[in-house]
mmCIF file of C-alpha atoms and ligand atoms in Angstrom:
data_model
loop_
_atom_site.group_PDB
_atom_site.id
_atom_site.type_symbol
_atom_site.label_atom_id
_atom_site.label_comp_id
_atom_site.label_asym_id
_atom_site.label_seq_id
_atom_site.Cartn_x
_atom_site.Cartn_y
_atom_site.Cartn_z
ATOM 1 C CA UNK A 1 -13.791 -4.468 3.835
ATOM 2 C CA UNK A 2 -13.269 -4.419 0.002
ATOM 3 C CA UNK A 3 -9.549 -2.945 -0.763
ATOM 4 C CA UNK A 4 -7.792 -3.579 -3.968
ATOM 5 C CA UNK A 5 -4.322 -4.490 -3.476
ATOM 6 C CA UNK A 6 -2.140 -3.739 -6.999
ATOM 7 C CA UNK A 7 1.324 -3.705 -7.950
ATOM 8 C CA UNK A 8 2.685 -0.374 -8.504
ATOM 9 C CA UNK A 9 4.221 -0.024 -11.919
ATOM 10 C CA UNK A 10 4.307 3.956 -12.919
ATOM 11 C CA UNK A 11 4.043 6.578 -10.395
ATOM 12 C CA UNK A 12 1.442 9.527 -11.243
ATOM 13 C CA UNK A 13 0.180 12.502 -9.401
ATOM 14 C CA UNK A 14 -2.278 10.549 -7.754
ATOM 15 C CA UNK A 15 0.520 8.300 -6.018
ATOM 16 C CA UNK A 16 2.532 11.285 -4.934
ATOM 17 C CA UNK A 17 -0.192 12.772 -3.555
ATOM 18 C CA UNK A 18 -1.441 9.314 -2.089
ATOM 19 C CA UNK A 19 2.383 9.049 -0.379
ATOM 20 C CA UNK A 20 1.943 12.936 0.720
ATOM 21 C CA UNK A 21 -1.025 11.359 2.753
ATOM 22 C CA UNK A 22 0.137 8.349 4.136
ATOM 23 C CA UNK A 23 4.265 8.479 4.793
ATOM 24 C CA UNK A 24 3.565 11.321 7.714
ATOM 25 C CA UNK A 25 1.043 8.302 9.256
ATOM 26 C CA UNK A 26 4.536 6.335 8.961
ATOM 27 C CA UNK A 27 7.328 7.972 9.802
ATOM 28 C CA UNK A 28 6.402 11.693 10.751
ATOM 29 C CA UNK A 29 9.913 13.133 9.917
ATOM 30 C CA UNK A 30 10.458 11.803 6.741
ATOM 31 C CA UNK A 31 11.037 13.977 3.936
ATOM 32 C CA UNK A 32 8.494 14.403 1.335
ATOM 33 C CA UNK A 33 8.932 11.919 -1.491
ATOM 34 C CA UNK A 34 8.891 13.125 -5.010
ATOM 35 C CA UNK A 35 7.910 11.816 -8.290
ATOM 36 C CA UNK A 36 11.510 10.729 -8.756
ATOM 37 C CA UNK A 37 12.226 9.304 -5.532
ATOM 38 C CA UNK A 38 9.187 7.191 -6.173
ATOM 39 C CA UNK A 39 9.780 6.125 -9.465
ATOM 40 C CA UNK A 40 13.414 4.766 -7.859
ATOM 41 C CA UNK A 41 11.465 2.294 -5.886
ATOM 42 C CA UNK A 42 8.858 1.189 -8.867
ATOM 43 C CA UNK A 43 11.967 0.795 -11.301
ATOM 44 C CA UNK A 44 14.069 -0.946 -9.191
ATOM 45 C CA UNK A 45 14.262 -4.502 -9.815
ATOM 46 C CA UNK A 46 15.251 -5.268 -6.394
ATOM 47 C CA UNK A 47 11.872 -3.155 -4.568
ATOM 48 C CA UNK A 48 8.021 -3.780 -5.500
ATOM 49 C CA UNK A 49 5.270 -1.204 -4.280
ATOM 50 C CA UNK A 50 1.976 -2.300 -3.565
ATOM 51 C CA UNK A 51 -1.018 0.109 -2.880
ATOM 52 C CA UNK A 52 -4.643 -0.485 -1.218
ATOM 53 C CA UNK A 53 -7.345 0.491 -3.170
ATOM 54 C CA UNK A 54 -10.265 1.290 -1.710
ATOM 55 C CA UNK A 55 -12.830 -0.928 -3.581
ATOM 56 C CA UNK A 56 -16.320 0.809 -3.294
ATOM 57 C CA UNK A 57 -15.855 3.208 -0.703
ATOM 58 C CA UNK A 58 -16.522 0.509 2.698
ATOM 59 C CA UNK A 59 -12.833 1.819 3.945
ATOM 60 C CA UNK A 60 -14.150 5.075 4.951
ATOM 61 C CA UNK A 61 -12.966 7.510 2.011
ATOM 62 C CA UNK A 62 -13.899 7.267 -1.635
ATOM 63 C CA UNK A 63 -14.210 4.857 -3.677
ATOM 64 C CA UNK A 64 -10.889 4.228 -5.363
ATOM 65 C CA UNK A 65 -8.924 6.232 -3.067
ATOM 66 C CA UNK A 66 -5.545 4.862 -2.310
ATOM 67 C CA UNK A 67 -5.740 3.843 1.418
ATOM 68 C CA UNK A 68 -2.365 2.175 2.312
ATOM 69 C CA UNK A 69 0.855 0.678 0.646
ATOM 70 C CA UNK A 70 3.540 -1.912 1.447
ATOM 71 C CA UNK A 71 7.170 -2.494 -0.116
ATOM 72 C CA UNK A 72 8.405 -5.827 -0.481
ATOM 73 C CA UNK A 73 12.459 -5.610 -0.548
ATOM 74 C CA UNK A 74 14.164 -8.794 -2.632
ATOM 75 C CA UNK A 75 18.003 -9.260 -2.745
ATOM 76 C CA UNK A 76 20.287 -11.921 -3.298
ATOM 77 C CA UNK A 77 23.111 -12.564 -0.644
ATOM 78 C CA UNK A 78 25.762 -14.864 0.200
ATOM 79 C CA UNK A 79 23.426 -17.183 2.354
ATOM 80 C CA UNK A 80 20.244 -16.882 0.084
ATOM 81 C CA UNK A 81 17.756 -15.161 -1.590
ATOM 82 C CA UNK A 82 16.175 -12.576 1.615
ATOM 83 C CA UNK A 83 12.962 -10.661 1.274
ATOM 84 C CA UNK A 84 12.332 -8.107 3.566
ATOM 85 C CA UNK A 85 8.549 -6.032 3.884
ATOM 86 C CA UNK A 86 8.923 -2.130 4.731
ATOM 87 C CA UNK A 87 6.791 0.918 5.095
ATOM 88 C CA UNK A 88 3.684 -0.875 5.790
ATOM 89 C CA UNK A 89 1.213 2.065 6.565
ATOM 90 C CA UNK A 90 -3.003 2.233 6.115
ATOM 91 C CA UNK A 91 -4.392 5.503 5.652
ATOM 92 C CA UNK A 92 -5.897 6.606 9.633
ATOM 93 C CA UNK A 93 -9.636 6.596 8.294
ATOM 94 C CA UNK A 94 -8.873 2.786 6.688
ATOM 95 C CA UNK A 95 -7.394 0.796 9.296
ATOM 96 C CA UNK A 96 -9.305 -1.910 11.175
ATOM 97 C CA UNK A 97 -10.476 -3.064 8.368
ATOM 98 C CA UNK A 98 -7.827 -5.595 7.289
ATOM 99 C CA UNK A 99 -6.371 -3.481 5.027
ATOM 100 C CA UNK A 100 -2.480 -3.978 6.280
ATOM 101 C CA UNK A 101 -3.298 -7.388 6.614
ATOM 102 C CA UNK A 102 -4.532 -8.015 2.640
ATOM 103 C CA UNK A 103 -0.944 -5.427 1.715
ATOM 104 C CA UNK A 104 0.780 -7.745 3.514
ATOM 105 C CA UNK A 105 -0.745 -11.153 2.545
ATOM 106 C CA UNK A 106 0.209 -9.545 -1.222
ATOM 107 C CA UNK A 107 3.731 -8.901 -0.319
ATOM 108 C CA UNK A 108 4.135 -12.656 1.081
ATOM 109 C CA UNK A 109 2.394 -14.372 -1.672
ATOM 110 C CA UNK A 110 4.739 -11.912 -4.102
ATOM 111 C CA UNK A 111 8.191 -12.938 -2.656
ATOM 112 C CA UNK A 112 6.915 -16.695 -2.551
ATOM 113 C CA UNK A 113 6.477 -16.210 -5.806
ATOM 114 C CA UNK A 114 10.379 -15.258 -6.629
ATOM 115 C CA UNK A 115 11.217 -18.073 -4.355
ATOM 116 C CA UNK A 116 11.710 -16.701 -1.140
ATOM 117 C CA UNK A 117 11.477 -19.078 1.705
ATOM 118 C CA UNK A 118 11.744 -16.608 4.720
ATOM 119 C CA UNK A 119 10.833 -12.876 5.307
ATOM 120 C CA UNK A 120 12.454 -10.554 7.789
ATOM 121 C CA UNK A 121 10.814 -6.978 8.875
ATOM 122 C CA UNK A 122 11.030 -4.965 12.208
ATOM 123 C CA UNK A 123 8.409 -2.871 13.880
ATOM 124 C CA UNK A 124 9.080 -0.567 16.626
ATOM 125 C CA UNK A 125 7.491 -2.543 19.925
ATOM 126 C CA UNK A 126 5.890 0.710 20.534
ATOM 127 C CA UNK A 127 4.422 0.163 17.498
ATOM 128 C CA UNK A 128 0.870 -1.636 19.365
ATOM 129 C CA UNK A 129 -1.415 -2.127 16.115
ATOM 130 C CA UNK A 130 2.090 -3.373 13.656
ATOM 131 C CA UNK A 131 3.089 -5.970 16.457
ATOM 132 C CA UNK A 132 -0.169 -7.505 16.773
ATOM 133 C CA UNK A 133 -0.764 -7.836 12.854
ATOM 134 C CA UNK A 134 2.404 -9.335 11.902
ATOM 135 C CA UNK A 135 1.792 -11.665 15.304
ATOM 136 C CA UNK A 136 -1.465 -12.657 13.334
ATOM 137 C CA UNK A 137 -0.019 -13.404 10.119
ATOM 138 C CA UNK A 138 2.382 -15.771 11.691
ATOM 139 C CA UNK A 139 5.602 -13.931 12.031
ATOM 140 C CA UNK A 140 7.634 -14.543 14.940
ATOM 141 C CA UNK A 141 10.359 -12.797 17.117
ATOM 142 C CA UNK A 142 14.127 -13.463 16.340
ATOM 143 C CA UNK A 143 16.476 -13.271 18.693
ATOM 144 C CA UNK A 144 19.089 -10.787 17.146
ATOM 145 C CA UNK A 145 20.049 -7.541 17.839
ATOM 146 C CA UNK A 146 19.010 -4.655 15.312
ATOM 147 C CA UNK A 147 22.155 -1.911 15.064
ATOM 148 C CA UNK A 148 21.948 0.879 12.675
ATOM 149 C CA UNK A 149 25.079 3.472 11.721
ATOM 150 C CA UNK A 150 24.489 6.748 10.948
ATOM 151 C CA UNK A 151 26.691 9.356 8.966
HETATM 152 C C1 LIG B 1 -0.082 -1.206 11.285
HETATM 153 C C2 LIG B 1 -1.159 -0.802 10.286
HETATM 154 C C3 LIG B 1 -0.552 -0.786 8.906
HETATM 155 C C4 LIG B 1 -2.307 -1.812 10.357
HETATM 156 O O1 LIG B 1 -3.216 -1.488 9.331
HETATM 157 P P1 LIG B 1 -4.740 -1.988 9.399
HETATM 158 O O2 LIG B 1 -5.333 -1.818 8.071
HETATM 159 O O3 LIG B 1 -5.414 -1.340 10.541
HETATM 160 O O4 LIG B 1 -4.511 -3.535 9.701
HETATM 161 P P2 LIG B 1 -5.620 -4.684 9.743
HETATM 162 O O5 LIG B 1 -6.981 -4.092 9.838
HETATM 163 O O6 LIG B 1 -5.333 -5.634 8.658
HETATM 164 O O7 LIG B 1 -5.242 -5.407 11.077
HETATM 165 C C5 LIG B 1 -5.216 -4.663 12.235
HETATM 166 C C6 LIG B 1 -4.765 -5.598 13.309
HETATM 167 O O8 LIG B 1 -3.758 -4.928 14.045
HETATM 168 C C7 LIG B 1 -3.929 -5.239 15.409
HETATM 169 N N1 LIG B 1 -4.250 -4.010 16.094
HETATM 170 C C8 LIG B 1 -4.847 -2.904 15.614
HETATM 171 N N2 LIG B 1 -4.871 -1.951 16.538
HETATM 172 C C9 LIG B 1 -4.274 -2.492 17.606
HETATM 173 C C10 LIG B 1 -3.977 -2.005 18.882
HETATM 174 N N3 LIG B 1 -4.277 -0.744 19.253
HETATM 175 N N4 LIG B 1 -3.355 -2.818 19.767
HETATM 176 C C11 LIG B 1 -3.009 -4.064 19.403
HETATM 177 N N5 LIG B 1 -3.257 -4.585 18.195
HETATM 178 C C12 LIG B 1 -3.876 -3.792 17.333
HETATM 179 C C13 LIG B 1 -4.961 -6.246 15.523
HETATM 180 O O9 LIG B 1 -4.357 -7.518 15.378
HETATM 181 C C14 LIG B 1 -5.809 -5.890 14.341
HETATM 182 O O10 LIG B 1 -6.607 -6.909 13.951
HETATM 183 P P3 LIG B 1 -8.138 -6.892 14.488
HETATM 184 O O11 LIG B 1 -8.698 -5.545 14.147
HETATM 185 O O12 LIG B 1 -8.757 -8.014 13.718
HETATM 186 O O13 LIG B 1 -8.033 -7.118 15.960
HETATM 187 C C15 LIG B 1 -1.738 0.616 10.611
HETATM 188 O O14 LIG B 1 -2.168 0.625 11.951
HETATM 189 C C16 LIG B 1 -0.734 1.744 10.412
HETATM 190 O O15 LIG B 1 -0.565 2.249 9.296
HETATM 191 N N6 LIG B 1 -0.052 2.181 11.501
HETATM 192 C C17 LIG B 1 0.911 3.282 11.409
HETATM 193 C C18 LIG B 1 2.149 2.916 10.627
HETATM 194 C C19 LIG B 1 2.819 1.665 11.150
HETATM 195 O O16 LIG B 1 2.956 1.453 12.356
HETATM 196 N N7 LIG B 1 3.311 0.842 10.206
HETATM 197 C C20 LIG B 1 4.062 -0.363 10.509
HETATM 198 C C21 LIG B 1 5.504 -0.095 10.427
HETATM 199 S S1 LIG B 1 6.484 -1.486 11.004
#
């Protein structure tokens, strides 16, 4: 495997059409994102994008190509500093290859970097592939219960 992993820090054409690609491999109902809805996530101090790059074509499609992306989530509450890691998703043709692994190695080295002692995510259980990276990497289950409100 040779992926790039960078830090997003303008959105072009090329990432929209990179997220076209790869947020229906995530979550197949989400709307499309735009231009702007991207550039919320790259500006905002509290959100950083990483992309795979696909470093001489060995991932399957094109040299260059962007093949997955990660976002690492930073915020500052009452009992510390929390990181969280979201919307981890490799391009179909890509995966196997340790390309989610290297986003997420990127991600952790990132928040250790601004100081972050733990990070949280969730991953559906269904989710077989997700599960048994983040297993890998050394994550472990929490005994807490995950509730979400909706309008
Ligand atoms: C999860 C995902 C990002 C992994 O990307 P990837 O580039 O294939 O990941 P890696 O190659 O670094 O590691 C894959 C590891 O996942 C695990 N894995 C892959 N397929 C698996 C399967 N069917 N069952 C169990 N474990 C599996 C293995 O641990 C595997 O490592 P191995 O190939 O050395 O055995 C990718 O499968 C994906 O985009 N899935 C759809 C979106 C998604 O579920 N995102 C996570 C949201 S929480």
């Amino acid at each position: 495997m040779s992926a790039t992993i960078v830090a997003v820090r303008a959105v072009t054409a090329e990432l929209v059409a990179a997220f076209e690609r790869l947020l229906p491999q995530l979550s197949p109902g989400a709307p499309p994102l735009d231009a702007v809805a991207l550039a919320e996530i790259v500006d905002s101090p509290a959100t950083e994008l990483f992309v795979a790059r696909d470093g001489d074509g060995g991932v399957g499609v094109g040299a260059g190509t962007v093949v997955g992306a990660v976002t690492l989530v930073v915020f500052r509450i009452p009992s510390g500093l929390r990181a969280r890691i979201e919307s981890l998703v490799v391009d179909r043709d890509a995966r196997r290859r340790g390309v989610g692994e290297a986003l997420c190695r990127a991600a952790l080295a990132r928040a250790s970097e601004r100081g972050v002692d733990t990070v949280d995510l969730t991953s559906s259980p269904a989710r077989d592939a997700a599960n048994g990276l983040y297993r890998r990497l050394g994550f472990t289950l929490r005994g807490t219960n995950v509730y979400r409100w909706a309008r």
